[in-house]
Short mmCIF file of C-alpha atoms and ligand atoms in Angstrom, two decimals:
data_model
loop_
_atom_site.label_atom_id
_atom_site.label_comp_id
_atom_site.label_asym_id
_atom_site.label_seq_id
_atom_site.Cartn_x
_atom_site.Cartn_y
_atom_site.Cartn_z
CA MET A 282 24.49 -50.94 -42.21
CA GLY A 283 25.90 -53.06 -45.12
CA GLY A 284 26.30 -50.39 -47.56
CA PRO A 285 23.61 -48.84 -50.05
CA GLU A 286 23.37 -52.28 -51.83
CA VAL A 287 21.98 -53.76 -48.92
CA GLU A 288 19.56 -51.07 -47.91
CA ARG A 289 18.58 -51.14 -51.48
CA LEU A 290 17.83 -54.97 -51.23
CA ILE A 291 16.20 -54.58 -48.04
CA GLY A 292 13.86 -51.95 -49.25
CA LEU A 293 12.84 -54.33 -52.22
CA PHE A 294 12.26 -57.15 -49.87
CA ALA A 295 10.11 -55.05 -47.59
CA ARG A 296 7.72 -54.28 -50.40
CA LEU A 297 6.95 -58.05 -50.87
CA PRO A 298 3.76 -59.68 -49.45
CA GLY A 299 4.67 -61.29 -45.96
CA PHE A 300 7.67 -59.13 -45.44
CA GLY A 301 8.10 -56.22 -43.23
CA PRO A 302 11.52 -54.17 -42.50
CA ARG A 303 12.49 -56.69 -39.98
CA SER A 304 11.78 -59.92 -41.68
CA ALA A 305 13.33 -58.27 -45.08
CA ARG A 306 16.60 -57.51 -43.10
CA ARG A 307 16.69 -61.08 -41.61
CA ALA A 308 16.07 -62.73 -45.26
CA VAL A 309 18.78 -60.52 -46.81
CA LEU A 310 21.34 -61.15 -43.91
CA ARG A 311 20.78 -64.92 -44.53
CA LEU A 312 21.50 -64.53 -48.35
CA LEU A 313 24.55 -62.38 -47.71
CA GLN A 314 25.93 -65.09 -45.48
CA ALA A 315 25.95 -67.70 -48.21
CA PRO A 316 26.44 -65.69 -51.44
CA GLU A 317 27.23 -68.68 -53.48
CA GLN A 318 24.65 -71.19 -52.17
CA ARG A 319 21.73 -68.85 -51.64
CA MET A 320 22.18 -65.49 -53.29
CA ARG A 321 23.60 -66.10 -56.62
CA PRO A 322 21.05 -69.07 -57.37
CA LEU A 323 18.13 -66.51 -56.29
CA ALA A 324 19.37 -63.65 -58.38
CA GLU A 325 19.48 -66.27 -61.47
CA ALA A 326 15.98 -67.70 -60.77
CA LEU A 327 14.77 -64.16 -60.59
CA ALA A 328 16.49 -63.05 -63.76
CA ASP A 329 15.00 -66.24 -65.39
CA ALA A 330 11.56 -65.86 -64.40
CA ALA A 331 11.44 -62.17 -65.20
CA ARG A 332 12.59 -63.13 -68.89
CA ALA A 333 10.42 -66.10 -69.40
CA VAL A 334 7.13 -65.49 -67.54
CA ARG A 335 4.56 -63.63 -69.23
CA PRO A 336 0.67 -63.17 -69.21
CA CYS A 337 -1.34 -65.80 -71.00
CA ARG A 338 -2.71 -63.96 -74.34
CA ILE A 339 -6.08 -66.06 -73.80
CA CYS A 340 -6.67 -66.15 -69.86
CA GLY A 341 -4.20 -63.86 -68.23
CA ASN A 342 -2.68 -66.42 -66.20
CA LEU A 343 1.17 -66.07 -65.78
CA ASP A 344 3.28 -68.47 -67.16
CA SER A 345 6.62 -69.18 -69.15
CA GLN A 346 4.38 -70.61 -72.09
CA ASP A 347 2.21 -68.54 -74.04
CA PRO A 348 -0.74 -69.79 -74.27
CA CYS A 349 -0.31 -70.88 -70.64
CA ALA A 350 -0.23 -74.53 -69.81
CA ILE A 351 -3.77 -74.58 -68.54
CA CYS A 352 -4.95 -73.13 -71.68
CA ALA A 353 -2.85 -75.42 -73.83
CA ASP A 354 -3.85 -78.61 -72.07
CA PRO A 355 -5.99 -80.69 -74.35
CA ALA A 356 -7.45 -82.59 -71.14
CA ARG A 357 -9.14 -79.43 -69.86
CA ASP A 358 -12.88 -78.76 -70.26
CA ARG A 359 -13.08 -76.16 -72.86
CA SER A 360 -16.93 -75.59 -72.12
CA SER A 361 -16.31 -74.14 -68.57
CA ILE A 362 -14.50 -70.78 -67.94
CA CYS A 363 -14.04 -69.75 -64.20
CA VAL A 364 -13.65 -65.75 -64.02
CA VAL A 365 -11.46 -64.59 -61.29
CA GLU A 366 -9.81 -61.46 -60.12
CA SER A 367 -6.31 -62.25 -59.84
CA VAL A 368 -3.61 -64.96 -60.90
CA ALA A 369 -3.17 -65.73 -57.13
CA ASP A 370 -7.09 -66.92 -57.65
CA VAL A 371 -6.23 -69.08 -60.51
CA TRP A 372 -3.35 -70.69 -58.60
CA ALA A 373 -5.48 -71.11 -55.59
CA LEU A 374 -8.16 -73.08 -57.58
CA GLU A 375 -5.59 -75.11 -59.12
CA ARG A 376 -4.01 -75.98 -55.81
CA ALA A 377 -7.26 -77.29 -54.55
CA HIS A 378 -8.08 -79.40 -57.83
CA VAL A 379 -11.63 -78.09 -57.92
CA HIS A 380 -11.93 -76.77 -61.40
CA ASP A 381 -11.04 -78.80 -64.66
CA GLY A 382 -12.11 -76.13 -67.03
CA LEU A 383 -10.37 -73.10 -68.24
CA TYR A 384 -9.80 -69.52 -66.29
CA HIS A 385 -9.89 -65.95 -67.17
CA VAL A 386 -8.29 -63.38 -65.09
CA LEU A 387 -10.02 -59.95 -64.83
CA GLY A 388 -7.08 -58.07 -63.18
CA GLY A 389 -9.38 -56.40 -60.74
CA THR A 390 -12.96 -55.36 -60.00
CA LEU A 391 -15.09 -52.68 -61.17
CA SER A 392 -14.59 -49.83 -58.87
CA PRO A 393 -16.26 -46.47 -59.43
CA ILE A 394 -14.57 -44.78 -56.54
CA SER A 395 -11.09 -45.65 -58.01
CA GLY A 396 -11.99 -44.88 -61.41
CA ILE A 397 -11.76 -48.72 -62.49
CA GLY A 398 -14.39 -49.46 -65.41
CA PRO A 399 -15.02 -52.38 -67.71
CA GLU A 400 -12.25 -50.84 -70.07
CA GLU A 401 -9.56 -51.08 -67.37
CA LEU A 402 -10.33 -54.78 -66.96
CA ASN A 403 -9.70 -57.91 -69.03
CA ALA A 404 -13.36 -57.94 -69.58
CA ASP A 405 -13.91 -57.62 -73.55
CA ALA A 406 -11.43 -60.37 -74.03
CA LEU A 407 -13.74 -62.89 -71.88
CA LEU A 408 -16.87 -61.61 -73.84
CA ARG A 409 -14.74 -62.40 -76.96
CA ARG A 410 -13.88 -65.88 -75.76
CA VAL A 411 -17.45 -66.76 -74.77
CA GLY A 412 -18.81 -65.48 -78.15
CA THR A 413 -17.04 -68.27 -80.05
CA GLY A 414 -19.59 -70.61 -79.06
CA GLU A 415 -17.56 -73.40 -77.37
CA VAL A 416 -18.30 -72.04 -73.88
CA LYS A 417 -21.30 -73.31 -72.23
CA GLU A 418 -20.79 -72.12 -68.58
CA VAL A 419 -19.01 -69.20 -66.96
CA ILE A 420 -18.57 -69.52 -63.26
CA ILE A 421 -18.04 -66.29 -61.57
CA ALA A 422 -15.68 -66.52 -58.59
CA LEU A 423 -15.16 -63.07 -57.32
CA ALA A 424 -15.12 -61.82 -53.92
CA ALA A 425 -18.39 -61.05 -52.06
CA THR A 426 -17.27 -57.43 -51.46
CA VAL A 427 -19.42 -54.61 -52.98
CA ASP A 428 -17.04 -54.10 -55.60
CA GLY A 429 -16.96 -57.93 -56.45
CA GLN A 430 -20.79 -58.14 -56.56
CA SER A 431 -21.05 -55.34 -58.80
CA THR A 432 -18.67 -57.00 -61.22
CA THR A 433 -20.45 -60.10 -61.01
CA HIS A 434 -23.78 -58.05 -62.04
CA TRP A 435 -22.11 -56.44 -64.72
CA LEU A 436 -20.62 -59.65 -66.19
CA THR A 437 -23.80 -61.39 -65.84
CA GLU A 438 -25.78 -58.80 -67.96
CA HIS A 439 -23.25 -59.01 -70.64
CA LEU A 440 -22.84 -62.60 -70.79
CA ARG A 441 -26.44 -63.68 -70.61
CA PRO A 442 -27.14 -62.53 -74.12
CA LEU A 443 -24.12 -64.82 -75.40
CA GLY A 444 -26.68 -67.85 -74.63
CA VAL A 445 -24.32 -69.28 -71.78
CA ALA A 446 -24.99 -70.43 -68.34
CA VAL A 447 -23.75 -68.05 -65.77
CA THR A 448 -23.19 -69.34 -62.09
CA ARG A 449 -21.57 -67.90 -59.38
CA LEU A 450 -19.82 -69.30 -56.09
CA ALA A 451 -22.53 -70.16 -53.44
CA HIS A 452 -23.62 -67.51 -50.85
CA GLY A 453 -23.04 -68.24 -47.32
CA VAL A 454 -19.57 -69.24 -48.00
CA PRO A 455 -17.12 -66.96 -46.16
CA ILE A 456 -15.44 -65.29 -49.28
CA GLY A 457 -14.55 -62.00 -47.88
CA GLY A 458 -11.44 -61.56 -49.87
CA ALA A 459 -9.05 -63.17 -52.47
CA LEU A 460 -9.88 -66.95 -52.98
CA ASP A 461 -6.22 -67.38 -52.22
CA VAL A 462 -6.63 -67.08 -48.40
CA MET A 463 -9.27 -69.78 -48.48
CA ASP A 464 -8.60 -73.33 -47.52
CA ASP A 465 -8.91 -76.15 -50.47
CA GLY A 466 -11.91 -77.46 -48.83
CA THR A 467 -13.93 -74.24 -48.37
CA LEU A 468 -12.89 -73.47 -51.96
CA ALA A 469 -14.16 -76.86 -53.17
CA ALA A 470 -17.52 -76.41 -51.31
CA ALA A 471 -18.07 -72.87 -52.77
CA LEU A 472 -17.56 -74.22 -56.24
CA LYS A 473 -19.71 -77.20 -56.03
CA ALA A 474 -22.40 -75.15 -54.28
CA ARG A 475 -22.40 -72.66 -57.11
CA ARG A 476 -25.70 -71.18 -58.16
CA PRO A 477 -27.36 -69.92 -61.29
CA MET A 478 -27.45 -66.19 -61.71
ZN1 LIG B 89 -4.05 -69.30 -70.40
#
């Protein structure tokens, strides 16, 4: 239906989070029914974002400026770095307005089963950042999964010798997955009740 162009589009939409084959078909149909009002602006916005947005060379956040707007903001507390698994976590914490320091995106968690070691993560860059002396606290905000916990442990062992305070989000707070799915209040509580490692 609709030809190979439409099938390709539906296939691409269906791979996005929140979409399945049905909703992908519905979304594509909506676009096709108003090509000038809906489809062309979307195509241009996608092309612009693909061209402009890059990972921040300092923290790994995605932004159209590098360093990102957070790293470049002189009002942020540069003595505190919050370590997260993904960019989605940075955006969740920013939405909740609970952290006024900087971030560091690891890009995953250690996972021996999947063959993900420290080299596969953005971990060395974190240790280098902390080694510059400006940083006083590193808040580890990783999920309370097995991999998240072993990553927290690895980071703590490597950060402590650098002379910084290492804290983690409070236990007992239901962090079973990405911070992205937590509501703002829960996120704020988890951060406020952080504990030293
Ligand atoms: Zn940044």
